[in-house]
C-alpha positions as semicolon CSV with decimal commas, in nm:
position;residue;x (nm);y (nm);z (nm)
1;Q;1,684;-0,247;2,677
2;V;1,349;-0,272;2,502
3;Q;1,184;-0,568;2,333
4;L;0,895;-0,581;2,084
5;V;0,709;-0,910;2,083
6;E;0,460;-0,982;1,807
7;S;0,183;-1,239;1,794
8;G;-0,125;-1,329;1,587
9;G;0,005;-1,434;1,250
10;G;-0,101;-1,745;1,072
11;L;-0,268;-1,902;0,769
12;V;-0,603;-1,766;0,659
13;Q;-0,824;-1,803;0,353
14;P;-0,884;-1,512;0,116
15;G;-1,153;-1,287;0,260
16;G;-1,067;-1,385;0,615
17;S;-0,939;-1,186;0,907
18;L;-0,641;-1,181;1,143
19;R;-0,543;-0,960;1,435
20;L;-0,175;-0,892;1,499
21;S;-0,048;-0,765;1,835
22;C;0,289;-0,618;1,935
23;A;0,380;-0,552;2,295
24;A;0,675;-0,331;2,397
25;S;0,850;-0,411;2,724
26;G;1,166;-0,315;2,909
27;S;1,318;0,015;3,014
28;I;1,039;0,231;2,870
29;F;0,969;0,590;2,965
30;R;0,731;0,658;2,672
31;V;0,638;0,500;2,340
32;N;0,593;0,750;2,059
33;D;0,485;0,645;1,709
34;M;0,412;0,273;1,652
35;A;0,379;0,113;1,312
36;W;0,351;-0,205;1,109
37;Y;0,558;-0,288;0,805
38;R;0,562;-0,600;0,592
39;Q;0,802;-0,784;0,361
40;A;0,701;-1,038;0,100
41;P;0,955;-1,278;-0,052
42;G;1,175;-1,099;-0,301
43;N;1,038;-0,758;-0,204
44;Q;1,161;-0,476;0,008
45;R;1,007;-0,405;0,343
46;E;0,710;-0,170;0,296
47;F;0,511;0,054;0,528
48;V;0,159;-0,069;0,615
49;A;0,018;0,151;0,888
50;A;0,120;0,385;1,172
51;I;-0,038;0,539;1,477
52;S;0,087;0,831;1,692
53;S;0,073;0,834;2,070
54;G;-0,229;1,063;2,031
55;G;-0,411;0,818;1,804
56;S;-0,362;0,970;1,463
57;T;-0,335;0,700;1,197
58;N;-0,190;0,658;0,848
59;Y;-0,222;0,374;0,603
60;V;-0,073;0,261;0,271
61;D;-0,338;0,286;0,001
62;S;-0,347;-0,091;-0,062
63;V;-0,483;-0,161;0,290
64;R;-0,689;0,148;0,364
65;G;-1,047;0,042;0,442
66;R;-0,947;-0,320;0,517
67;F;-0,688;-0,281;0,797
68;T;-0,720;-0,090;1,119
69;I;-0,433;0,005;1,348
70;S;-0,497;0,079;1,713
71;R;-0,300;0,096;2,036
72;D;-0,336;0,059;2,411
73;N;-0,091;0,313;2,565
74;A;-0,131;0,161;2,915
75;K;0,000;-0,173;2,781
76;N;0,245;-0,026;2,530
77;T;0,078;-0,243;2,269
78;V;-0,015;-0,186;1,910
79;Y;-0,267;-0,391;1,712
80;L;-0,340;-0,445;1,345
81;Q;-0,686;-0,576;1,263
82;M;-0,674;-0,713;0,905
83;N;-1,001;-0,785;0,733
84;S;-1,088;-0,891;0,374
85;L;-0,740;-1,039;0,340
86;K;-0,603;-1,102;-0,009
87;P;-0,324;-1,336;-0,126
88;E;-0,112;-1,028;-0,196
89;D;-0,117;-0,947;0,178
90;T;0,100;-1,252;0,238
91;A;0,422;-1,139;0,400
92;V;0,618;-1,126;0,719
93;Y;0,472;-0,842;0,927
94;Y;0,706;-0,638;1,149
95;C;0,619;-0,414;1,438
96;N;0,809;-0,087;1,478
97;A;0,812;0,155;1,771
98;V;0,994;0,476;1,858
99;V;1,071;0,440;2,227
100;V;1,200;0,690;2,476
101;S;1,389;0,488;2,736
102;T;1,411;0,552;3,106
103;A;1,752;0,699;3,033
104;R;1,575;0,945;2,806
105;S;1,732;0,818;2,485
106;T;1,508;0,778;2,177
107;V;1,554;0,459;1,978
108;N;1,370;0,298;1,687
109;Y;1,298;-0,070;1,764
110;W;1,176;-0,358;1,545
111;G;1,002;-0,678;1,639
112;Q;1,109;-1,022;1,514
113;G;0,831;-1,050;1,258
114;T;0,523;-1,273;1,231
115;Q;0,422;-1,465;0,916
116;V;0,083;-1,391;0,755
117;T;-0,015;-1,630;0,479
118;V;-0,336;-1,576;0,279
119;S;-0,416;-1,882;0,071
120;S;-0,696;-2,115;-0,010
């Protein structure tokens, strides 16, 4: 079994910064793509950013230039550095990872979510 544990959410004023972390642990052979999604109240979950095992990144237009996704493959951890935060960034942020287990099965895992609130 594999677990994704997120941390780093909280309350921040507009224009501020937060850094989210998500660590994968368990029966891991390899972690492929890792990503962040978010879901605001009343909205569907939306893609925010993704990073491949080789470091290629992709962002939704609304965060490009403000958010940076990175990863530490040795720690099976993905980060999301969020700068110049806006009230519309308020949401529950979810980590996602495509994991190849030690049994060589490939499964898409989700974290439990961490709340980010941008408000004055």
